[in-house]
Short mmCIF file of N, CA and C in Angstrom, two decimals:
data_model
loop_
_atom_site.label_atom_id
_atom_site.label_comp_id
_atom_site.label_asym_id
_atom_site.label_seq_id
_atom_site.Cartn_x
_atom_site.Cartn_y
_atom_site.Cartn_z
N UNK A 20 36.39 64.83 41.03
CA UNK A 20 36.12 64.99 42.30
C UNK A 20 36.13 66.56 42.45
N UNK A 21 35.46 66.94 43.06
CA UNK A 21 34.65 68.79 43.52
C UNK A 21 36.16 69.06 43.78
N UNK A 22 37.05 70.07 43.48
CA UNK A 22 37.91 70.91 43.56
C UNK A 22 37.18 72.28 44.49
N UNK A 23 35.69 72.42 45.22
CA UNK A 23 35.83 73.24 45.84
C UNK A 23 35.13 72.68 47.66
N UNK A 24 35.47 71.10 47.70
CA UNK A 24 35.33 70.54 48.68
C UNK A 24 36.42 69.69 48.92
N UNK A 25 36.66 69.78 50.01
CA UNK A 25 38.00 69.59 50.82
C UNK A 25 37.95 68.15 51.43
N UNK A 26 38.56 67.25 50.77
CA UNK A 26 39.31 65.92 50.54
C UNK A 26 39.87 65.09 51.89
N UNK A 27 40.01 64.48 52.83
CA UNK A 27 41.19 64.19 53.52
C UNK A 27 41.99 63.08 53.13
N UNK A 28 41.82 62.61 51.97
CA UNK A 28 42.84 61.66 51.16
C UNK A 28 43.24 62.68 49.73
N UNK A 29 43.50 64.02 49.72
CA UNK A 29 43.48 64.30 48.18
C UNK A 29 45.03 63.93 48.08
N UNK A 30 45.42 64.22 49.01
CA UNK A 30 47.35 63.82 48.57
C UNK A 30 47.60 62.47 49.72
N UNK A 31 48.35 61.90 48.97
CA UNK A 31 49.14 61.01 50.08
C UNK A 31 50.02 61.31 51.43
N UNK A 32 49.61 60.74 52.64
CA UNK A 32 50.04 61.25 53.73
C UNK A 32 51.34 61.19 53.44
N UNK A 33 52.30 62.30 54.59
CA UNK A 33 53.56 61.99 54.47
C UNK A 33 53.76 61.71 55.71
N UNK A 34 54.21 60.47 56.24
CA UNK A 34 55.53 59.82 57.32
C UNK A 34 55.85 60.77 58.29
N UNK A 35 55.56 60.71 59.64
CA UNK A 35 55.97 61.67 60.49
C UNK A 35 55.28 62.89 60.39
N UNK A 36 54.54 63.30 59.84
CA UNK A 36 54.14 64.91 59.83
C UNK A 36 52.57 64.64 59.34
N UNK A 37 51.75 65.60 60.64
CA UNK A 37 50.45 65.94 60.37
C UNK A 37 50.27 67.24 60.41
N UNK A 38 49.27 67.40 59.32
CA UNK A 38 48.37 68.50 59.41
C UNK A 38 47.23 69.03 59.99
N UNK A 39 47.13 70.30 60.52
CA UNK A 39 45.56 70.26 61.07
C UNK A 39 45.19 71.96 60.43
N UNK A 40 43.89 71.86 60.20
CA UNK A 40 43.29 73.16 59.73
C UNK A 40 42.59 73.71 60.67
N UNK A 41 43.49 74.94 61.08
CA UNK A 41 42.12 75.55 62.26
C UNK A 41 40.88 76.41 61.32
N UNK A 42 39.84 76.52 61.48
CA UNK A 42 38.83 77.46 60.60
C UNK A 42 38.03 78.38 61.49
N UNK A 43 38.42 79.59 61.29
CA UNK A 43 37.35 80.70 62.69
C UNK A 43 37.61 81.87 61.71
N UNK A 44 35.93 82.53 62.52
CA UNK A 44 36.32 83.98 61.52
C UNK A 44 36.95 84.98 61.90
N UNK A 45 37.65 86.13 61.63
CA UNK A 45 38.54 87.21 62.78
C UNK A 45 37.68 86.99 64.33
N UNK A 46 38.78 86.85 64.56
CA UNK A 46 38.58 87.44 66.26
C UNK A 46 38.20 86.08 66.94
N UNK A 47 38.44 84.83 66.57
CA UNK A 47 37.90 83.54 67.11
C UNK A 47 39.41 83.14 67.59
N UNK A 48 40.52 83.74 67.76
CA UNK A 48 41.79 83.80 68.01
C UNK A 48 42.42 82.21 67.59
N UNK A 49 42.64 82.23 66.26
CA UNK A 49 43.22 81.34 65.05
C UNK A 49 44.69 81.48 66.01
N UNK A 50 45.30 82.26 65.82
CA UNK A 50 46.91 82.62 65.77
C UNK A 50 46.93 82.23 67.59
N UNK A 51 46.32 82.45 68.55
CA UNK A 51 46.74 82.49 69.86
C UNK A 51 46.41 80.66 70.10
N UNK A 52 45.73 80.10 69.55
CA UNK A 52 45.15 78.47 69.74
C UNK A 52 46.62 77.76 68.61
N UNK A 53 47.39 78.07 67.73
CA UNK A 53 48.33 77.72 66.70
C UNK A 53 49.14 77.98 67.92
N UNK A 54 49.61 78.93 68.41
CA UNK A 54 50.57 78.94 69.55
C UNK A 54 50.65 78.01 70.69
N UNK A 55 49.17 77.69 71.13
CA UNK A 55 49.16 76.53 71.76
C UNK A 55 49.49 75.29 71.51
N UNK A 56 49.11 74.88 70.45
CA UNK A 56 49.63 73.88 69.75
C UNK A 56 51.02 73.38 69.45
N UNK A 57 51.68 74.28 69.04
CA UNK A 57 53.22 74.83 68.61
C UNK A 57 53.67 74.24 70.46
N UNK A 58 53.52 74.87 71.33
CA UNK A 58 54.05 75.00 72.36
C UNK A 58 54.16 73.48 73.15
N UNK A 59 53.31 72.31 72.59
CA UNK A 59 53.04 71.16 72.90
C UNK A 59 54.34 70.41 72.18
N UNK A 60 55.50 69.80 72.61
CA UNK A 60 56.47 68.81 72.15
C UNK A 60 55.36 67.97 71.57
N UNK A 61 56.37 66.93 70.27
CA UNK A 61 55.39 66.70 69.35
C UNK A 61 56.85 65.07 69.01
N UNK A 62 56.86 64.03 68.57
CA UNK A 62 57.58 63.58 67.75
C UNK A 62 57.37 63.51 66.22
N UNK A 63 56.65 64.67 65.86
CA UNK A 63 56.74 64.29 64.08
C UNK A 63 56.46 66.11 64.06
N UNK A 64 56.68 66.05 62.78
CA UNK A 64 56.40 67.53 62.01
C UNK A 64 55.01 67.59 61.83
N UNK A 65 54.81 69.48 62.84
CA UNK A 65 53.30 69.82 62.93
C UNK A 65 53.12 70.60 62.21
N UNK A 66 52.50 70.85 61.46
CA UNK A 66 52.09 71.63 60.36
C UNK A 66 50.65 72.27 60.65
N UNK A 67 49.98 73.41 60.87
CA UNK A 67 48.87 74.09 61.28
C UNK A 67 48.95 75.75 60.04
N UNK A 68 47.63 75.05 59.44
CA UNK A 68 47.31 76.13 58.21
C UNK A 68 46.01 76.56 59.36
N UNK A 69 45.76 77.70 58.90
CA UNK A 69 44.26 78.76 59.19
C UNK A 69 43.71 79.20 58.07
N UNK A 70 42.50 79.21 58.46
CA UNK A 70 41.30 80.17 56.89
C UNK A 70 39.83 80.81 58.12
N UNK A 71 39.43 81.69 57.25
CA UNK A 71 38.64 82.26 58.02
C UNK A 71 37.41 81.78 57.77
N UNK A 72 37.06 80.15 56.57
CA UNK A 72 36.09 79.77 55.66
C UNK A 72 36.43 79.01 55.15
N UNK A 73 35.63 78.25 54.43
CA UNK A 73 35.99 77.41 53.60
C UNK A 73 35.04 77.35 52.44
N UNK A 74 34.94 77.57 51.05
CA UNK A 74 36.31 76.63 49.96
C UNK A 74 37.74 77.09 50.59
N UNK A 75 38.68 76.41 50.16
CA UNK A 75 40.40 77.17 50.52
C UNK A 75 40.30 77.74 48.99
N UNK A 76 41.20 78.70 48.85
CA UNK A 76 41.13 79.37 47.37
C UNK A 76 42.26 78.12 46.93
N UNK A 77 42.10 77.87 45.45
CA UNK A 77 42.33 76.78 44.51
C UNK A 77 43.61 76.53 44.53
N UNK A 78 44.40 75.47 44.45
CA UNK A 78 46.05 75.18 44.63
C UNK A 78 46.61 75.07 43.48
N UNK A 79 46.78 76.17 42.74
CA UNK A 79 47.39 75.26 41.50
C UNK A 79 48.74 75.27 41.17
N UNK A 80 49.55 75.81 42.61
CA UNK A 80 50.79 75.20 42.36
C UNK A 80 51.21 73.67 42.80
N UNK A 81 50.01 73.15 43.66
CA UNK A 81 50.24 71.54 44.58
C UNK A 81 50.80 71.62 45.59
N UNK A 82 50.90 73.04 46.79
CA UNK A 82 51.62 72.96 47.49
C UNK A 82 50.91 72.52 48.67
N UNK A 83 49.62 72.87 48.80
CA UNK A 83 49.03 72.28 50.15
C UNK A 83 49.12 71.00 49.96
N UNK A 84 49.23 70.99 51.84
CA UNK A 84 49.46 69.62 52.08
C UNK A 84 48.52 68.35 52.60
N UNK A 85 48.62 67.47 52.89
CA UNK A 85 47.10 66.57 53.01
C UNK A 85 46.80 67.08 54.02
N UNK A 86 45.54 67.69 54.40
CA UNK A 86 44.85 68.39 55.69
C UNK A 86 44.21 67.14 56.64
N UNK A 87 44.72 66.64 57.54
CA UNK A 87 44.62 65.00 58.35
C UNK A 87 43.16 65.90 59.06
N UNK A 88 43.48 66.65 59.83
CA UNK A 88 42.12 67.24 60.54
C UNK A 88 42.41 68.55 60.68
N UNK A 89 40.47 69.05 61.18
CA UNK A 89 40.27 70.08 60.46
C UNK A 89 39.47 70.37 62.20
N UNK A 90 39.84 71.41 62.47
CA UNK A 90 39.41 72.12 63.97
C UNK A 90 38.70 73.75 63.58
N UNK A 91 37.37 73.19 63.79
CA UNK A 91 37.03 74.89 63.89
C UNK A 91 36.35 75.46 65.27
N UNK A 92 36.83 76.77 64.96
CA UNK A 92 36.92 78.02 66.11
C UNK A 92 35.80 78.30 66.20
N UNK A 93 34.74 78.46 67.13
CA UNK A 93 33.64 79.14 67.40
C UNK A 93 33.52 80.31 68.54
N UNK A 94 33.17 81.65 68.62
CA UNK A 94 33.74 81.87 69.53
C UNK A 94 32.13 82.43 69.75
N UNK A 95 31.31 82.05 70.92
CA UNK A 95 29.92 82.33 71.47
C UNK A 95 29.29 83.97 71.20
N UNK A 96 30.38 84.83 71.52
CA UNK A 96 30.07 86.12 71.54
C UNK A 96 29.87 86.94 69.66
N UNK A 97 30.53 86.04 68.61
CA UNK A 97 30.27 86.56 67.66
C UNK A 97 29.77 85.94 66.66
N UNK A 98 28.44 86.64 65.96
CA UNK A 98 26.91 86.22 65.21
C UNK A 98 27.88 85.76 64.10
N UNK A 99 29.08 85.85 63.17
CA UNK A 99 29.13 85.30 62.27
C UNK A 99 29.91 83.89 62.22
N UNK A 100 30.45 83.66 63.57
CA UNK A 100 30.80 82.46 63.87
C UNK A 100 30.38 80.92 63.78
N UNK A 101 29.45 81.22 64.05
CA UNK A 101 28.24 79.97 63.49
C UNK A 101 27.69 79.93 62.30
N UNK A 102 27.48 80.92 62.10
CA UNK A 102 27.30 81.37 60.14
C UNK A 102 28.35 80.45 59.06
N UNK A 103 29.52 81.27 59.60
CA UNK A 103 30.50 80.72 58.56
C UNK A 103 31.00 79.58 58.88
N UNK A 104 30.77 78.44 60.20
CA UNK A 104 31.45 77.35 60.17
C UNK A 104 29.77 76.14 59.24
N UNK A 105 28.94 76.81 59.52
CA UNK A 105 27.76 76.24 58.72
C UNK A 105 27.81 76.45 57.06
N UNK A 106 28.63 77.34 56.77
CA UNK A 106 28.82 77.61 55.53
C UNK A 106 29.87 76.71 55.13
N UNK A 107 30.99 76.62 55.75
CA UNK A 107 32.25 76.06 55.31
C UNK A 107 31.96 74.25 55.20
N UNK A 108 30.96 73.78 56.28
CA UNK A 108 30.80 72.49 56.13
C UNK A 108 30.29 72.12 55.37
N UNK A 109 30.12 72.45 54.48
CA UNK A 109 29.57 72.84 52.70
C UNK A 109 30.53 72.09 51.93
N UNK A 110 31.38 72.41 52.34
CA UNK A 110 32.82 72.60 51.17
C UNK A 110 33.77 71.05 52.03
N UNK A 111 33.44 70.46 53.31
CA UNK A 111 33.85 69.24 53.34
C UNK A 111 33.82 68.07 53.44
N UNK A 112 34.63 67.59 52.36
CA UNK A 112 34.20 65.91 52.69
C UNK A 112 33.58 65.21 53.50
N UNK A 113 32.34 64.84 53.67
CA UNK A 113 31.78 63.69 54.88
C UNK A 113 32.61 62.87 55.28
N UNK A 114 33.88 62.40 54.84
CA UNK A 114 34.92 61.29 55.19
C UNK A 114 35.70 62.00 56.06
N UNK A 115 35.74 64.11 56.44
CA UNK A 115 35.96 64.16 57.30
C UNK A 115 35.37 63.96 58.90
N UNK A 116 33.82 63.52 58.43
CA UNK A 116 33.17 63.26 59.59
C UNK A 116 33.13 62.32 60.77
N UNK A 117 34.49 61.64 59.89
CA UNK A 117 34.38 59.96 60.40
C UNK A 117 35.84 60.12 61.21
N UNK A 118 35.62 61.11 62.56
CA UNK A 118 36.71 61.40 63.73
C UNK A 118 38.14 62.34 63.26
N UNK A 119 37.37 62.93 61.98
CA UNK A 119 39.07 64.38 61.73
C UNK A 119 38.33 65.77 61.94
N UNK A 120 37.71 65.66 62.87
CA UNK A 120 36.97 66.91 63.01
C UNK A 120 36.49 67.17 64.23
N UNK A 121 36.99 68.24 64.70
CA UNK A 121 35.94 68.92 66.44
C UNK A 121 35.96 70.30 66.16
N UNK A 122 34.65 70.53 66.90
CA UNK A 122 34.78 71.97 67.20
C UNK A 122 34.92 72.59 68.67
N UNK A 123 36.03 73.79 68.41
CA UNK A 123 36.21 74.28 69.72
C UNK A 123 35.43 75.82 69.89
N UNK A 124 34.95 75.24 70.79
CA UNK A 124 34.05 76.95 71.40
C UNK A 124 34.46 77.30 72.42
N UNK A 125 34.93 78.78 72.26
CA UNK A 125 35.41 79.42 72.98
C UNK A 125 34.27 80.92 73.70
N UNK A 126 34.05 81.04 75.22
CA UNK A 126 33.06 82.19 75.27
C UNK A 126 31.82 81.84 76.00
N UNK A 127 31.97 80.27 75.90
CA UNK A 127 30.81 78.95 76.23
C UNK A 127 30.38 79.75 77.74
N UNK A 128 31.20 80.52 78.84
CA UNK A 128 30.87 80.14 80.57
C UNK A 128 30.63 81.92 80.26
N UNK A 129 30.05 82.22 79.57
CA UNK A 129 29.80 83.78 79.42
C UNK A 129 27.93 83.99 78.46
N UNK A 130 27.41 83.39 79.70
CA UNK A 130 25.82 83.07 78.97
C UNK A 130 25.19 84.55 78.71
N UNK A 131 25.74 85.29 79.68
CA UNK A 131 24.67 87.17 79.18
C UNK A 131 24.59 87.41 78.16
N UNK A 132 26.07 87.09 77.58
CA UNK A 132 26.48 88.23 76.40
C UNK A 132 26.71 86.97 75.21
N UNK A 133 26.10 85.57 75.12
CA UNK A 133 25.95 85.21 73.82
C UNK A 133 25.13 85.75 72.60
N UNK A 134 25.79 86.09 71.01
CA UNK A 134 25.25 86.43 70.09
C UNK A 134 24.39 84.97 69.56
N UNK A 135 25.11 83.67 69.53
CA UNK A 135 25.05 82.35 69.93
C UNK A 135 24.37 81.51 70.52
N UNK A 136 22.85 80.96 70.74
CA UNK A 136 22.65 79.76 71.39
C UNK A 136 23.59 78.73 72.02
N UNK A 137 23.62 78.11 72.73
CA UNK A 137 24.85 77.02 73.28
C UNK A 137 24.10 75.99 72.13
N UNK A 138 22.91 75.56 72.35
CA UNK A 138 22.23 74.27 71.91
C UNK A 138 22.09 74.27 70.19
N UNK A 139 22.53 75.36 69.99
CA UNK A 139 22.39 75.24 68.38
C UNK A 139 24.04 75.07 67.61
N UNK A 140 25.06 75.07 69.04
CA UNK A 140 26.13 74.39 68.83
C UNK A 140 25.81 73.13 69.15
N UNK A 141 25.86 72.73 70.09
CA UNK A 141 25.88 71.40 70.65
C UNK A 141 24.64 70.57 68.96
N UNK A 142 23.88 71.04 68.85
CA UNK A 142 22.74 69.93 67.64
C UNK A 142 23.86 70.12 66.82
N UNK A 143 24.90 71.35 66.18
CA UNK A 143 25.61 71.32 65.09
C UNK A 143 26.69 69.66 64.86
N UNK A 144 27.18 69.78 66.72
CA UNK A 144 27.85 69.00 66.80
C UNK A 144 27.51 67.55 66.36
N UNK A 145 26.26 67.10 67.17
CA UNK A 145 25.35 66.26 67.39
C UNK A 145 25.39 65.87 65.36
N UNK A 146 24.78 67.26 64.70
CA UNK A 146 24.37 66.43 64.09
C UNK A 146 25.75 66.31 62.63
N UNK A 147 26.77 66.32 62.96
CA UNK A 147 27.84 66.05 61.92
C UNK A 147 28.79 64.86 62.93
N UNK A 148 28.31 64.50 64.16
CA UNK A 148 29.07 63.41 65.17
C UNK A 148 29.96 63.83 65.29
N UNK A 149 30.29 64.58 65.48
CA UNK A 149 31.98 65.27 66.09
C UNK A 149 31.73 65.81 67.30
N UNK A 150 33.20 65.64 68.46
CA UNK A 150 33.37 66.20 69.67
C UNK A 150 33.29 67.43 69.40
N UNK A 151 32.93 68.53 71.12
CA UNK A 151 32.85 70.10 70.78
C UNK A 151 33.57 69.55 72.64
N UNK A 152 35.50 70.74 72.01
CA UNK A 152 35.43 71.26 73.01
C UNK A 152 35.42 72.71 73.34
N UNK A 153 35.45 72.83 74.97
CA UNK A 153 35.35 74.69 75.48
C UNK A 153 36.87 75.30 75.95
N UNK A 154 36.97 76.13 75.29
CA UNK A 154 38.04 76.54 75.95
C UNK A 154 38.43 77.89 76.57
N UNK A 155 38.91 78.06 77.12
CA UNK A 155 39.09 79.78 77.89
C UNK A 155 40.23 80.40 77.57
N UNK A 156 40.71 81.19 76.28
CA UNK A 156 41.43 81.61 75.80
C UNK A 156 42.73 82.42 76.60
N UNK A 157 41.84 82.94 77.79
CA UNK A 157 42.38 83.83 79.15
C UNK A 157 43.20 83.27 79.91
N UNK A 158 42.80 81.49 79.94
CA UNK A 158 43.51 80.88 81.38
C UNK A 158 44.65 79.96 80.18
N UNK A 159 45.64 80.01 80.73
CA UNK A 159 46.90 79.37 79.88
C UNK A 159 46.87 77.97 80.02
N UNK A 160 46.15 77.60 81.11
CA UNK A 160 46.61 76.09 81.57
C UNK A 160 45.23 75.14 80.73
N UNK A 161 44.04 76.36 80.30
CA UNK A 161 43.01 75.56 79.83
C UNK A 161 43.09 75.47 78.26
N UNK A 162 44.20 76.67 77.77
CA UNK A 162 44.44 76.25 76.07
C UNK A 162 45.63 74.79 75.96
N UNK A 163 46.43 74.73 76.88
CA UNK A 163 47.36 73.27 76.73
C UNK A 163 46.43 72.42 76.74
N UNK A 164 45.71 72.29 77.77
CA UNK A 164 44.56 71.00 77.74
C UNK A 164 44.06 70.77 76.07
N UNK A 165 42.92 71.77 75.87
CA UNK A 165 42.40 71.74 74.68
C UNK A 165 43.81 71.51 73.46
N UNK A 166 45.19 71.91 73.32
CA UNK A 166 45.19 71.58 72.42
C UNK A 166 45.92 70.09 72.48
N UNK A 167 46.35 69.54 74.29
CA UNK A 167 46.77 68.65 73.94
C UNK A 167 45.90 67.43 73.22
N UNK A 168 44.13 68.12 73.91
CA UNK A 168 43.17 66.93 73.06
C UNK A 168 42.99 67.08 71.85
N UNK A 169 43.24 67.92 70.93
CA UNK A 169 42.90 68.09 69.60
C UNK A 169 44.55 67.15 68.43
N UNK A 170 45.83 67.47 69.45
CA UNK A 170 46.72 66.68 69.04
C UNK A 170 46.51 65.42 68.82
N UNK A 171 45.60 64.91 70.49
CA UNK A 171 45.69 63.62 70.55
C UNK A 171 44.67 63.14 69.16
N UNK A 172 43.72 63.99 68.94
CA UNK A 172 42.56 63.36 67.93
C UNK A 172 43.53 63.17 66.99
N UNK A 173 44.23 64.79 66.28
CA UNK A 173 45.17 64.71 65.16
C UNK A 173 46.15 63.25 64.73
N UNK A 174 46.96 63.32 65.37
CA UNK A 174 48.11 61.75 65.58
C UNK A 174 46.77 60.80 65.15
N UNK A 175 45.65 60.22 66.14
CA UNK A 175 45.08 59.36 65.58
C UNK A 175 44.48 59.72 63.94
N UNK A 176 44.04 60.86 63.19
CA UNK A 176 43.71 60.75 61.87
C UNK A 176 44.79 60.70 61.37
N UNK A 177 46.00 60.73 61.87
CA UNK A 177 47.12 61.13 60.88
C UNK A 177 47.74 59.76 60.65
N UNK A 178 47.15 58.57 61.49
CA UNK A 178 47.89 57.39 61.76
C UNK A 178 49.29 57.48 62.57
N UNK A 179 49.09 58.06 62.97
CA UNK A 179 49.93 57.55 64.02
C UNK A 179 50.42 56.55 65.11
N UNK A 180 48.96 56.34 65.46
CA UNK A 180 48.55 55.39 66.89
C UNK A 180 48.42 54.07 65.83
N UNK A 181 49.21 53.33 65.82
CA UNK A 181 48.99 51.89 65.15
C UNK A 181 48.31 51.14 65.98
N UNK A 182 47.14 50.80 65.31
CA UNK A 182 45.85 49.81 65.27
C UNK A 182 44.66 50.90 65.82
N UNK A 183 45.09 52.38 65.68
CA UNK A 183 43.76 53.09 66.22
C UNK A 183 43.40 53.64 65.08
N UNK A 184 42.06 53.43 65.13
CA UNK A 184 41.17 54.44 63.54
C UNK A 184 40.64 55.19 63.93
N UNK A 185 40.44 56.95 63.40
CA UNK A 185 39.81 57.51 64.20
C UNK A 185 37.90 57.31 64.01
N UNK A 186 37.72 56.44 63.03
CA UNK A 186 36.32 55.82 63.83
C UNK A 186 36.25 55.05 64.71
N UNK A 187 36.84 54.48 64.70
CA UNK A 187 36.72 53.31 66.04
C UNK A 187 36.78 54.28 67.63
N UNK A 188 37.37 55.43 67.28
CA UNK A 188 37.78 56.20 68.51
C UNK A 188 36.12 57.06 68.58
N UNK A 189 36.09 57.53 67.56
CA UNK A 189 34.47 57.63 67.82
C UNK A 189 33.04 57.07 67.76
N UNK A 190 33.57 55.83 67.22
CA UNK A 190 32.87 54.74 67.70
C UNK A 190 32.15 54.34 69.12
N UNK A 191 33.57 54.53 70.16
CA UNK A 191 33.51 54.83 71.31
C UNK A 191 32.98 55.46 72.55
N UNK A 192 33.34 56.87 72.03
CA UNK A 192 32.89 58.16 72.30
C UNK A 192 31.86 58.12 72.94
N UNK A 193 31.31 59.09 73.53
CA UNK A 193 29.87 59.70 73.64
C UNK A 193 29.53 60.75 73.55
N UNK A 194 27.89 61.46 73.28
CA UNK A 194 28.09 62.87 72.74
C UNK A 194 28.16 63.50 73.90
N UNK A 195 28.95 65.08 73.85
CA UNK A 195 28.65 65.89 74.65
C UNK A 195 27.70 67.00 74.81
N UNK A 196 27.40 67.39 76.10
CA UNK A 196 26.35 68.09 76.24
C UNK A 196 27.00 69.06 76.91
N UNK A 197 26.26 70.43 76.51
CA UNK A 197 27.14 71.71 77.99
C UNK A 197 25.86 72.06 79.00
N UNK A 198 26.64 71.47 79.99
CA UNK A 198 25.57 71.84 81.40
C UNK A 198 26.33 73.25 81.81
N UNK A 199 25.53 74.54 81.88
CA UNK A 199 25.58 75.21 82.78
C UNK A 199 25.99 74.99 84.61
N UNK A 200 26.76 76.16 85.01
CA UNK A 200 26.30 75.83 86.48
C UNK A 200 24.63 75.72 87.05
N UNK A 201 24.18 76.74 86.38
CA UNK A 201 22.91 77.36 87.15
C UNK A 201 22.09 75.47 86.74
N UNK A 202 22.44 74.70 85.99
CA UNK A 202 21.93 73.21 85.83
C UNK A 202 22.05 72.42 86.35
N UNK A 203 23.12 72.26 87.31
CA UNK A 203 23.72 71.90 87.91
C UNK A 203 22.85 71.35 89.68
N UNK A 204 22.49 70.01 90.23
CA UNK A 204 22.03 70.36 91.57
C UNK A 204 23.35 69.87 92.24
N UNK A 205 22.47 70.85 93.78
CA UNK A 205 24.32 70.66 94.27
C UNK A 205 23.38 69.87 95.74
#
């Protein structure tokens, strides 16, 4: 097992405990997203870890918990954001892409100031067959809705929904496509 690659079952999962790893470069509001996750009442111990990129530092003390789910934060106004995600994906075991990863995009509705093309992000999501969620950190309700969606995926990935597997949910899902307001016919 390559130590530089993060594996979903490198440790035995703990009952009633779920761990999410939120990855995003500086300025992607990881802390704010983590706080949105923590504000939601859940019947299990929720652990949130954050990182700017993968690979994670070596865990010499063997204290890192099993990572059940990975959420990548992308800021459309930060040119390093997409590059960091592309580089980090190389250090994530392919089995994570079976319903244990999502991409959360901020600033998607500000087309005129994008440093990154949204079609590049949707292509990335499609290439690893993982969902993309859009978030507006300035709207509290939006943060709560996205946090609930991520927690639902986390609960499934952590095995807290009997009879529901991440791969089953992913297989019955649909591809996401961003449509700007200008593309919608009225």
